[in-house]
XYZ file of C-alpha atoms in Angstrom:
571
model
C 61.649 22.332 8.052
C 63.973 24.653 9.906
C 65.689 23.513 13.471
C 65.688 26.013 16.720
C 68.378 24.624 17.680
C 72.356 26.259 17.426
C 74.214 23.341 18.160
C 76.728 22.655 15.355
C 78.375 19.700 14.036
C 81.005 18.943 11.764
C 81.633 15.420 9.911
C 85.107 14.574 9.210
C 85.320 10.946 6.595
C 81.826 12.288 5.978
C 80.940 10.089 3.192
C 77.515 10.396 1.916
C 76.358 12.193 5.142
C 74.705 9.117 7.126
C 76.382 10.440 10.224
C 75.421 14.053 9.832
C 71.717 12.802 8.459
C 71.127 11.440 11.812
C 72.370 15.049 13.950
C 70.461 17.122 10.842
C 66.939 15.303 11.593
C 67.285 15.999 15.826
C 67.723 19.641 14.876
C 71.889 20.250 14.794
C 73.504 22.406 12.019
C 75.686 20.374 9.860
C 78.805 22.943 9.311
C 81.133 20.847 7.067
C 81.915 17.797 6.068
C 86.117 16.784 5.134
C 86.670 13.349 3.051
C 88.854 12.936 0.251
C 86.385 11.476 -2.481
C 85.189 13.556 -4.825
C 81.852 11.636 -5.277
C 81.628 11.657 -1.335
C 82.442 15.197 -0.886
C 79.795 15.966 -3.728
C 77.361 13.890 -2.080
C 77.364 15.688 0.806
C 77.133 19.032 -0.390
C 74.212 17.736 -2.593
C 72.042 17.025 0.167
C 73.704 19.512 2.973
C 73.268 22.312 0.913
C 77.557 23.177 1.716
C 80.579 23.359 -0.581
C 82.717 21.335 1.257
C 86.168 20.730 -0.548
C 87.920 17.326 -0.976
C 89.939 16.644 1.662
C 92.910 13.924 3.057
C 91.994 13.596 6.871
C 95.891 12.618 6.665
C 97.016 16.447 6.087
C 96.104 16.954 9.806
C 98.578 14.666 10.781
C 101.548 16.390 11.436
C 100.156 20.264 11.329
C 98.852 21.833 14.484
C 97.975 24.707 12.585
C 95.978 22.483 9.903
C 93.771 21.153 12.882
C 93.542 25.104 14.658
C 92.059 26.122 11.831
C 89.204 23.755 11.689
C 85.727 25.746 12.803
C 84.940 24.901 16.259
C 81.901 23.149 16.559
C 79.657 21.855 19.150
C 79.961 18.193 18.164
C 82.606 16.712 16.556
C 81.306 13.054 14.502
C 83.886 10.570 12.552
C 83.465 7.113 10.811
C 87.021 6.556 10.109
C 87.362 4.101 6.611
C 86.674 0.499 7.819
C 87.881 -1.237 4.733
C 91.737 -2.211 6.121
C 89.823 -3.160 9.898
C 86.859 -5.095 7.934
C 87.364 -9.197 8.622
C 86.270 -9.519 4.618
C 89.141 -7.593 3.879
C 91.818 -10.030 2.732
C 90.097 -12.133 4.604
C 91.155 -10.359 7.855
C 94.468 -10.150 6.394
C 94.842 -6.649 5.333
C 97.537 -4.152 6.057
C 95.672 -2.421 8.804
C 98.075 0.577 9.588
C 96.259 2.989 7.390
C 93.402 2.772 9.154
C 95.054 2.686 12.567
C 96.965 6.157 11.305
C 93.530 7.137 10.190
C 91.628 6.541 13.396
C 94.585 8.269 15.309
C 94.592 11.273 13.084
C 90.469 11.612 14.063
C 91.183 11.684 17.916
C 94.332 13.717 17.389
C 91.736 16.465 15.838
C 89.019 15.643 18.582
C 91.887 15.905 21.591
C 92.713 19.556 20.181
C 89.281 20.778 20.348
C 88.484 19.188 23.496
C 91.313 20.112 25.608
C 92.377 24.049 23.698
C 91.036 27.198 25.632
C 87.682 28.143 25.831
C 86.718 25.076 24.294
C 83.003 24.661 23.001
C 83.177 21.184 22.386
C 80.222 19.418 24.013
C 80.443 15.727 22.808
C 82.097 13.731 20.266
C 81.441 10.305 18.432
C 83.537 7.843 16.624
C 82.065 4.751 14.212
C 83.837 1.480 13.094
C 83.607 -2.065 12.124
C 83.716 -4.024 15.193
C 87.071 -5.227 13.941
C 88.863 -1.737 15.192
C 88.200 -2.631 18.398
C 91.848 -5.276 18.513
C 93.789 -2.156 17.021
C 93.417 0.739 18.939
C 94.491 1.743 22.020
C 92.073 2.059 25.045
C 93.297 5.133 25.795
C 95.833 8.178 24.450
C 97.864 10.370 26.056
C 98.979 13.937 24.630
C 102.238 12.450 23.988
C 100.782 8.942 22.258
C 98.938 11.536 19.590
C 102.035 13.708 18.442
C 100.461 16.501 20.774
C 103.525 17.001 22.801
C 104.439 20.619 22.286
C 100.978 21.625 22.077
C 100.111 20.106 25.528
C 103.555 21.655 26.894
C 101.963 25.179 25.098
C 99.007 24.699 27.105
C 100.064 23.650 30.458
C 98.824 20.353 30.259
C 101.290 17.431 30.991
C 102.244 15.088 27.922
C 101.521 12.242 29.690
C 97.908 13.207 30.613
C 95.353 11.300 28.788
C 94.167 13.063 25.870
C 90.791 10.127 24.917
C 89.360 7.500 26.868
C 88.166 4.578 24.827
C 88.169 1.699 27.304
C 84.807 3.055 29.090
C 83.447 5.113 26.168
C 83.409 2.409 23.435
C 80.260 0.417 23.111
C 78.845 -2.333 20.286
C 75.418 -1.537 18.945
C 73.061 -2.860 16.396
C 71.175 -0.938 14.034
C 68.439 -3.199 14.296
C 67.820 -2.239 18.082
C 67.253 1.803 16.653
C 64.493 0.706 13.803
C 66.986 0.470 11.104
C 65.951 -1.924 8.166
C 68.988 -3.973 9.020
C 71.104 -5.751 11.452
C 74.766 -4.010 11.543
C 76.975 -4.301 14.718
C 79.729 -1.038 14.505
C 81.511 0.191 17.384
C 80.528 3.686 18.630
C 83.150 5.301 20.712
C 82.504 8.548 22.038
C 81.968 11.268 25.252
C 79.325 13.712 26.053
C 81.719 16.333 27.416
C 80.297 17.404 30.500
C 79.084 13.715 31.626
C 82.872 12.415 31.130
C 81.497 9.473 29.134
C 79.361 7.817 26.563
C 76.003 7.751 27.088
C 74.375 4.660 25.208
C 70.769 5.339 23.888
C 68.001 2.981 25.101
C 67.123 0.805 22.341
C 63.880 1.275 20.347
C 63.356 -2.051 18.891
C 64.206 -5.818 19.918
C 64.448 -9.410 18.746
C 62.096 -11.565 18.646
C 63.487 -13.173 20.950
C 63.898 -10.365 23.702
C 60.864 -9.584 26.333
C 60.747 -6.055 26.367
C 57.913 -3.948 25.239
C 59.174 -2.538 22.416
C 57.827 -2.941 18.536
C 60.099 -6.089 17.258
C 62.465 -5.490 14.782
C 61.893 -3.676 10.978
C 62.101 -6.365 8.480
C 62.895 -6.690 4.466
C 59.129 -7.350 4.457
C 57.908 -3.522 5.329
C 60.094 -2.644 2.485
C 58.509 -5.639 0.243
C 55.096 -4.925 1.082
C 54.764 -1.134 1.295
C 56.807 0.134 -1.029
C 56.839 -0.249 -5.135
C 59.247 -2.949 -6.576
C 61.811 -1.879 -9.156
C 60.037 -3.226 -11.862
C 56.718 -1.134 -11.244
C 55.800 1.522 -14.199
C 55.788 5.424 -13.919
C 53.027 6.975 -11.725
C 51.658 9.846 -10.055
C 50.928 7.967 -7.319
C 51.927 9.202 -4.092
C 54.106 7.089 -1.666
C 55.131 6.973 1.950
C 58.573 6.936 3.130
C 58.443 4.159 5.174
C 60.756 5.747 8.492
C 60.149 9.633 7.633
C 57.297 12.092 7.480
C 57.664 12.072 3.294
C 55.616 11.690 1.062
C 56.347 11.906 -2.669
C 55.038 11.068 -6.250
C 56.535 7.763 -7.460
C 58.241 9.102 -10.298
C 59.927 11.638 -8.471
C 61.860 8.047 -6.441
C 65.302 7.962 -7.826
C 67.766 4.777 -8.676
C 65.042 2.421 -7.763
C 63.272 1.590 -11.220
C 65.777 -0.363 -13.131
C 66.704 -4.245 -12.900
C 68.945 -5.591 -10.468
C 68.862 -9.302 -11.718
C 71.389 -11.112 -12.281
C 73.040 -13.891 -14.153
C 72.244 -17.684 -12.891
C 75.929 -18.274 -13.016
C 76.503 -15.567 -9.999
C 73.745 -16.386 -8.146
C 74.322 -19.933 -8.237
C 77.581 -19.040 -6.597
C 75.905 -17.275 -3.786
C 73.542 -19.937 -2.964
C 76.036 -22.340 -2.433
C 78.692 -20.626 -0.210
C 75.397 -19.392 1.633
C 73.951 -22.829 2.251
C 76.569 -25.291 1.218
C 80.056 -23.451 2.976
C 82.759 -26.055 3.375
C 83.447 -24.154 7.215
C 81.186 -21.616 7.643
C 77.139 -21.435 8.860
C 74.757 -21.707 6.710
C 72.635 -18.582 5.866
C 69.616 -17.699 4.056
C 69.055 -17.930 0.248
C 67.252 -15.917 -0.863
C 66.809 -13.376 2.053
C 65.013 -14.033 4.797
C 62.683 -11.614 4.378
C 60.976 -11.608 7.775
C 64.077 -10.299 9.593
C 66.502 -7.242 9.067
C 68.212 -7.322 6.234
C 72.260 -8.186 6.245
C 74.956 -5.842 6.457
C 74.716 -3.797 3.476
C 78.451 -3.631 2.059
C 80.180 -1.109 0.158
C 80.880 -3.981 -2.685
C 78.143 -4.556 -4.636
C 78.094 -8.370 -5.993
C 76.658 -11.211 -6.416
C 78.381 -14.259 -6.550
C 79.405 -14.291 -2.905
C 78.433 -15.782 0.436
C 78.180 -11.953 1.279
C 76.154 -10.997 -1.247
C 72.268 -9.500 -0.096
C 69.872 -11.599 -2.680
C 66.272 -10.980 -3.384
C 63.671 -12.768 -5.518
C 62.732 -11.332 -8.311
C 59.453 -10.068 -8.776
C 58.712 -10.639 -12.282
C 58.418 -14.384 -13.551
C 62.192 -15.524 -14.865
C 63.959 -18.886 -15.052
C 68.000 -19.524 -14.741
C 68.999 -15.621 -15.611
C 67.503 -12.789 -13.886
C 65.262 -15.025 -11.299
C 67.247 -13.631 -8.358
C 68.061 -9.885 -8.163
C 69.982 -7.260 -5.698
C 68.840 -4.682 -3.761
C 68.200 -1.129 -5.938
C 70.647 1.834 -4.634
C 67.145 2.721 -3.353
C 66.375 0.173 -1.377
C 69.769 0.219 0.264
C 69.617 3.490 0.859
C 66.571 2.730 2.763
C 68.229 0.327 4.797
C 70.288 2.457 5.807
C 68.185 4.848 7.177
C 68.254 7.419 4.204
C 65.119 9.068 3.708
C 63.838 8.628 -0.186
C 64.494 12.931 -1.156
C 68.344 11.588 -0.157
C 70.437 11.971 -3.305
C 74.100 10.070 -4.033
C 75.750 11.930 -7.002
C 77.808 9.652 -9.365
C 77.272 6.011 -11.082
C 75.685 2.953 -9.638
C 78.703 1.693 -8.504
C 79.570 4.835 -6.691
C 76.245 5.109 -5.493
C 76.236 1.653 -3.874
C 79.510 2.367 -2.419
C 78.759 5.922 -1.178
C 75.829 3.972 0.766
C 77.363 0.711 2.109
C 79.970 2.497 3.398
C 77.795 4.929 5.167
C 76.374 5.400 9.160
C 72.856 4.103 9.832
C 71.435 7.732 10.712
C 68.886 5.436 12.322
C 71.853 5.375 15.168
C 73.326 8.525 14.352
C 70.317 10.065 15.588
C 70.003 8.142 18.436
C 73.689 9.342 20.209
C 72.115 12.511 18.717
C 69.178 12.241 20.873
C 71.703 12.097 23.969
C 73.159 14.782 23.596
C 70.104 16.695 23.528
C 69.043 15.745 26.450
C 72.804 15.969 27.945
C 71.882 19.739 27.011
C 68.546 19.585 29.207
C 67.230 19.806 25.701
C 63.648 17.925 24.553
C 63.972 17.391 21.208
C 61.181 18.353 18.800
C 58.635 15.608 17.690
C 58.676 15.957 14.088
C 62.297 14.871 13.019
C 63.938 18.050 10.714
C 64.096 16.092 7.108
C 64.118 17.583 3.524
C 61.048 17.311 1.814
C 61.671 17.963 -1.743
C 64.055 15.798 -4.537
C 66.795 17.796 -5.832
C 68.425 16.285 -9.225
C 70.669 18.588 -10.390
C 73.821 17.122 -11.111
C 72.177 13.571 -10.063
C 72.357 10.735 -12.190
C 68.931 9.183 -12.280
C 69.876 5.211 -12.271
C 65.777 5.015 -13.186
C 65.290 3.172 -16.526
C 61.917 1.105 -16.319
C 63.304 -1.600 -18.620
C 63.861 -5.028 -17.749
C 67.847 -6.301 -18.499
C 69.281 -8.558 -21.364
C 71.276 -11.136 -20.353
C 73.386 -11.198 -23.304
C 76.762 -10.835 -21.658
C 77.373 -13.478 -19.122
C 80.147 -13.297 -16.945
C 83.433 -15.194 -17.306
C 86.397 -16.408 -15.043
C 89.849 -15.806 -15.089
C 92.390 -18.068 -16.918
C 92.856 -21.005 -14.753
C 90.570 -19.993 -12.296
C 89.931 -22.074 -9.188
C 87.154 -24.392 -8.344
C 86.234 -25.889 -5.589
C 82.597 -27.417 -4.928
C 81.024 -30.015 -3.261
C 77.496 -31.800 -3.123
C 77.275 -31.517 0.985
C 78.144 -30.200 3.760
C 76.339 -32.985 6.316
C 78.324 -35.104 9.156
C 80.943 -32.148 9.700
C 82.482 -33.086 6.388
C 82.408 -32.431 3.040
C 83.530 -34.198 -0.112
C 85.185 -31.856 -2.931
C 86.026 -31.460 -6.297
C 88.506 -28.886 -7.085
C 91.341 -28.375 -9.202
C 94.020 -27.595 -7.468
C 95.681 -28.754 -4.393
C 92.904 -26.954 -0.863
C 95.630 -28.702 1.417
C 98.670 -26.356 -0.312
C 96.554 -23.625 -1.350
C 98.396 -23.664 -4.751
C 97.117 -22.649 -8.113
C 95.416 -25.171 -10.834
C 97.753 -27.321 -12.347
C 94.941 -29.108 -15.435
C 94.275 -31.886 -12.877
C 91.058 -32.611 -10.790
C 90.932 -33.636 -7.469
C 89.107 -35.512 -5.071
C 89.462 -34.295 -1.265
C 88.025 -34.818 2.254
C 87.855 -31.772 4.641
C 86.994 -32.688 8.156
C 85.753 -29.879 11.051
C 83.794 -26.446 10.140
C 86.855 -24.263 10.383
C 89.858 -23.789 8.723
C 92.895 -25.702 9.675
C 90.636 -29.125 10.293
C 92.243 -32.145 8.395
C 92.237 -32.363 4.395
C 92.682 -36.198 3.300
C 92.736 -36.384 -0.621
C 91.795 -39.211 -2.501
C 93.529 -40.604 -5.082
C 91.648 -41.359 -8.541
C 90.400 -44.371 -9.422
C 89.514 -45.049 -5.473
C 85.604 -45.117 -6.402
C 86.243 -48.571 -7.173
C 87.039 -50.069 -4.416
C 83.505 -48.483 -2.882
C 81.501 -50.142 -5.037
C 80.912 -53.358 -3.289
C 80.249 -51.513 0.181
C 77.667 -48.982 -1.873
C 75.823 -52.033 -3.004
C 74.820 -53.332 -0.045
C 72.955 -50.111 1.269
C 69.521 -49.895 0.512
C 69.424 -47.731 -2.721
C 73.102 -48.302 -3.128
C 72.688 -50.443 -6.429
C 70.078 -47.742 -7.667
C 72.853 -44.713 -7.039
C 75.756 -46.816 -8.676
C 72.760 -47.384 -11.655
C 72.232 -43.818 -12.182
C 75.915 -42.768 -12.106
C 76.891 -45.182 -14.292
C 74.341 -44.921 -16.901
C 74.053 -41.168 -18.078
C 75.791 -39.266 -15.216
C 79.280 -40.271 -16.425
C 78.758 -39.566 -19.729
C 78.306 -36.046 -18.947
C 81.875 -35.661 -17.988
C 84.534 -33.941 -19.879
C 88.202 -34.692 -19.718
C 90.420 -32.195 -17.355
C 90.639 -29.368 -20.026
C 87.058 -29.010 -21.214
C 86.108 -29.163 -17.490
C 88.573 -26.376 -16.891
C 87.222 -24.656 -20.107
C 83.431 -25.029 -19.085
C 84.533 -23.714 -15.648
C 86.056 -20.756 -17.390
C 82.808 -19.930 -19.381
C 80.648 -20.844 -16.701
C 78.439 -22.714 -19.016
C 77.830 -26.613 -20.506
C 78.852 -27.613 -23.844
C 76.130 -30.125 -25.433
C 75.932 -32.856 -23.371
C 78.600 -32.059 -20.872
C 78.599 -30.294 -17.758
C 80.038 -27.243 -16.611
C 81.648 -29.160 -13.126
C 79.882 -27.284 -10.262
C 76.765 -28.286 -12.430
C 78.114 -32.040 -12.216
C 78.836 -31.412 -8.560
C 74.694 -30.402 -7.478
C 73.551 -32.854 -9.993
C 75.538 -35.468 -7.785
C 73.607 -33.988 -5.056
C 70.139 -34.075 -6.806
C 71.126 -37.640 -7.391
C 71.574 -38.591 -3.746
C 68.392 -36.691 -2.478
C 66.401 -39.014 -4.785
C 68.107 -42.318 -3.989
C 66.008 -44.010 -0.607
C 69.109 -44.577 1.600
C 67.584 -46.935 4.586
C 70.628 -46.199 7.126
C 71.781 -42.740 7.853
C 75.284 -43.499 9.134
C 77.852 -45.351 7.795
C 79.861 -47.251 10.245
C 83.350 -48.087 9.073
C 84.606 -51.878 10.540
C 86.792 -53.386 8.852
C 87.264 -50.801 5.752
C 88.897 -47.310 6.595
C 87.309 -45.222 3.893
C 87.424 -42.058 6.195
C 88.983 -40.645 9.050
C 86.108 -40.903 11.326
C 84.180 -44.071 12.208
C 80.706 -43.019 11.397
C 79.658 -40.635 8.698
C 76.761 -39.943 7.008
C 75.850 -42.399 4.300
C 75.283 -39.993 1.610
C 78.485 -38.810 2.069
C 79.847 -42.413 1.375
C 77.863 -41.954 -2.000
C 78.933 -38.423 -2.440
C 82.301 -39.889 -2.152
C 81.718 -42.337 -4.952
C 80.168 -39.857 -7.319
C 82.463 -36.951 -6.790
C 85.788 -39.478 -7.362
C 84.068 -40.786 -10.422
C 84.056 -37.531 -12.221
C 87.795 -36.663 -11.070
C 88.843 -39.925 -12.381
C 87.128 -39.566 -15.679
C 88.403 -35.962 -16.428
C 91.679 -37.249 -15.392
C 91.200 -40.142 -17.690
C 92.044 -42.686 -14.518
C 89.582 -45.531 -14.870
């Protein structure tokens, strides 16, 4: 469908396109598109029809003449790389100059076009992890953006401000513009003639709001109406589920192949999802009645991060969880199903985690439209047909083998515990969580108190379960525990090495247990023992820090020293 409209836009970190997807479907021209990935940059002239060439934002940086020659457009969009702002980044910890230099370079560009003669600009709109927010300034000045002599050129003073970001930055969710998914960015921005941002009015709200509007999308439309990965060729026709689209399901691309993965990642996600030693507790699998999570630009699964799905076919251990399809993130992210990302799965997740939701996009779209006295068209402008050449088809209808499981590093880390309950949790690691250090062949049993970091750590030395047994007795189900892990459970445990070894491989040898498997069959062990009081309060014994714990932690305690002291050979 062809747009009316004149009003041009041009993308700079363009990435796949979400940005310009959203401006494309209320009827703008998308003129170009500058990043410097190849697979980005070939993404975007895939589906934009362009021949954009790869591009460092950074060459702008210290060239007028670079950012002269730039075709003036109507709208100037930007989604700056979020990785070094991103609070999973290093943990928060990353160098975050780059992106800083990065972000600056983008409003240097947008200050040019804005403020040169005879100007056409008529809005402009930055995106960025909330994060950004603590970084950048609220406001720049000619001089503050290396735009000194070019301000002097033009009459204007260097001290002038050049952007506003203190009243034209807001935080929205994708979730209130009917995207699959719940993603808070930053959108900073100003509709030219207005002076300011203009937010859109949301389109969707929680259940928890009392508007009028239609609730939230969920995971479930997507479950429900659409065909699962593991569905066979067929002419049938399908619905896009946001778009006016409708196309033969063998004509869907990166959707038909397996996603599942290996117990031993997914076994890692489910317990820094429910069982973090300082963090919430989330979902596992997804909640499927709400948005989905952020969808990330790293696609794994063995993290607290990860986005997990049941599988649909019937599998045990291996394979019984899965991740989303490139498809079905895609989809999240507001992509209509004709969308194509050029390059391999990897790239493909990356080019689309890393995108805008053009679900918003469209929306800030929408106000400048009507900025313009504009009504925008009813139908939104979206391509129709699939276009696969030079596209990599990630389509294989074949279910996986799980021959190859994954393996740690040398001396990895471990750190696991039965849990979380009483704002504690008992561990077994090996290595020191107080120091942070690396493994040293000895296991360890440790005490973290609070839900944050920095709480106290109070190790335990080995051989300690002993002097618990007599208080563990007395509890109702106490002699049954101290049965169970005495008879059978300790015999499952390896000395320090093969523990370490196991850890490595991720897997049991014969009759012993890999040690995070010891760890939730400690756990399993305590569910099924009747404990008849919840707390234990400490009198005369000063077993823990605080007076009153939870009981099963007493027991955890017991258990999880037990197997330290046997791999350590401390009995």
């Amino acid at each position: 469908m062809k747009s009316n409209n004149t009003y041009t836009v041009i993308d700079f970190f363009c990435g796949a396109g979400g940005f310009s997807e959203g401006f494309r479907q209320m009827g703008f021209e998308i003129k170009y598109g500058y990043d410097h990935w190849k697979p980005a940059v070939e993404t975007f002239n895939h589906n934009f029809n362009l021949e954009c060439k790869v591009k460092n934002i950074l060459d702008f940086e210290t060239s007028i003449d670079e950012i002269e020659n730039i075709p003036d457009t109507d709208i100037i969009i930007g989604s700056p790389p979020c990785v070094s702002f991103s609070s999973s980044n290093k943990s928060g910890n990353a160098d975050k100059s780059l992106g800083v230099k990065l972000t600056e370079t983008f409003l240097k560009i947008v200050a040019v076009k804005k403020h040169q003669p005879n100007s056409i600009l008529k809005a402009w709109f930055m995106e960025n992890v909330v994060n950004s927010k603590r970084y950048l300034q609220t406001s720049y000045t000619f001089k503050d953006l290396g735009l000194d002599e070019w301000a002097k050129k033009h009459k204007i003073g260097v001290n002038n401000i050049a952007i506003d970001l203190y009243d034209n930055t807001t935080i929205i969710n994708s979730a209130d513009y009917g995207s699959f998914q719940s993603r808070k960015r930053v959108i900073s921005g100003e509709i030219i003639k207005k002076k300011k941002l203009i937010i859109p009015q949301p389109t969707h709200q929680n259940k928890k709001s009392k508007t009028n509007l239609p609730l939230y999308n969920s995971i479930s439309i997507i479950k429900n109406n659409f065909p699962t990965p593991f569905d066979k060729k067929s002419k049938k026709l399908i619905n896009d589920l946001q778009y006016p689209i409708i196309l033969e399901q063998d004509k869907i691309t990166d959707h038909f192949y397996d996603t599942g993965v290996y117990e031993a990642e997914w076994r890692f996600s489910r317990h820094w999802k429910t069982n973090h030693p300082f963090m919430g507790k989330m979902s596992f699998p997804e909640n499927e009645n709400n948005p989905s999570r952020t969808i990330t630009a790293t696609k794994i699964a063995n993290s607290r991060e990860s986005i997990i799905y049941k599988s649909e076919i019937n599998r045990k251990g291996d394979g019984e969880f899965r991740l989303p399809t490139v498809r079905e993130a895609a989809i999240i992210m507001g992509f209509p199903i004709t969308y194509q990302f050029v390059g391999s799965e990897h790239t493909k997740w990356r080019l689309v985690g890393n995108a805008v939701c053009a679900s918003v996009s469209r929306a800030f779209a929408g106000t400048v439209l009507h900025s313009l006295g504009i009504k925008p068209e009813e139908k939104l402008f979206v391509n129709d047909n699939v276009n696969l050449e030079g596209v990599i088809n990630l389509n294989s209808y074949q279910t996986k083998v799980f021959d190859s499981p994954p393996i740690k590093n040398k001396n990895a880390r471990c750190r696991w515990q039965p849990i979380k309950d009483g704002n504690l949790t008992v561990t077994l690691s090996n290595y020191c969580i107080e120091k942070n250090n690396k493994t040293d062949g000895k296991w360890r049993t440790s005490i973290q108190y609070g839900t944050g970091k920095g709480f106290p750590i109070q190790p335990i030395e080995d051989g300690y379960f002993k002097k618990l047994e007599s208080i563990i007795s007395k509890f109702k189900g106490g002699k049954e525990f101290l049965k169970v892990i005495n008879n059978g459970f300790s015999e499952k445990i390896a000395n320090a090495e093969k523990l370490q070894e196991m850890f490595e491989k991720q897997k049991s040898d014969n009759h012993f247990l890999e040690p995070t498997r010891l760890v939730d069959e400690v756990a399993n062990v305590i569910k099924k023992v009747s404990i008849d009081e919840p707390n234990f309060v400490q009198l005369d014994t000063t077993v823990f820090l605080k007076k009153t714990v939870p009981t099963k932690q007493l027991f955890a305690l017991y258990a999880i020293n037990k197997i330290s002291s046997t791999a350590n050979k401390i009995l």
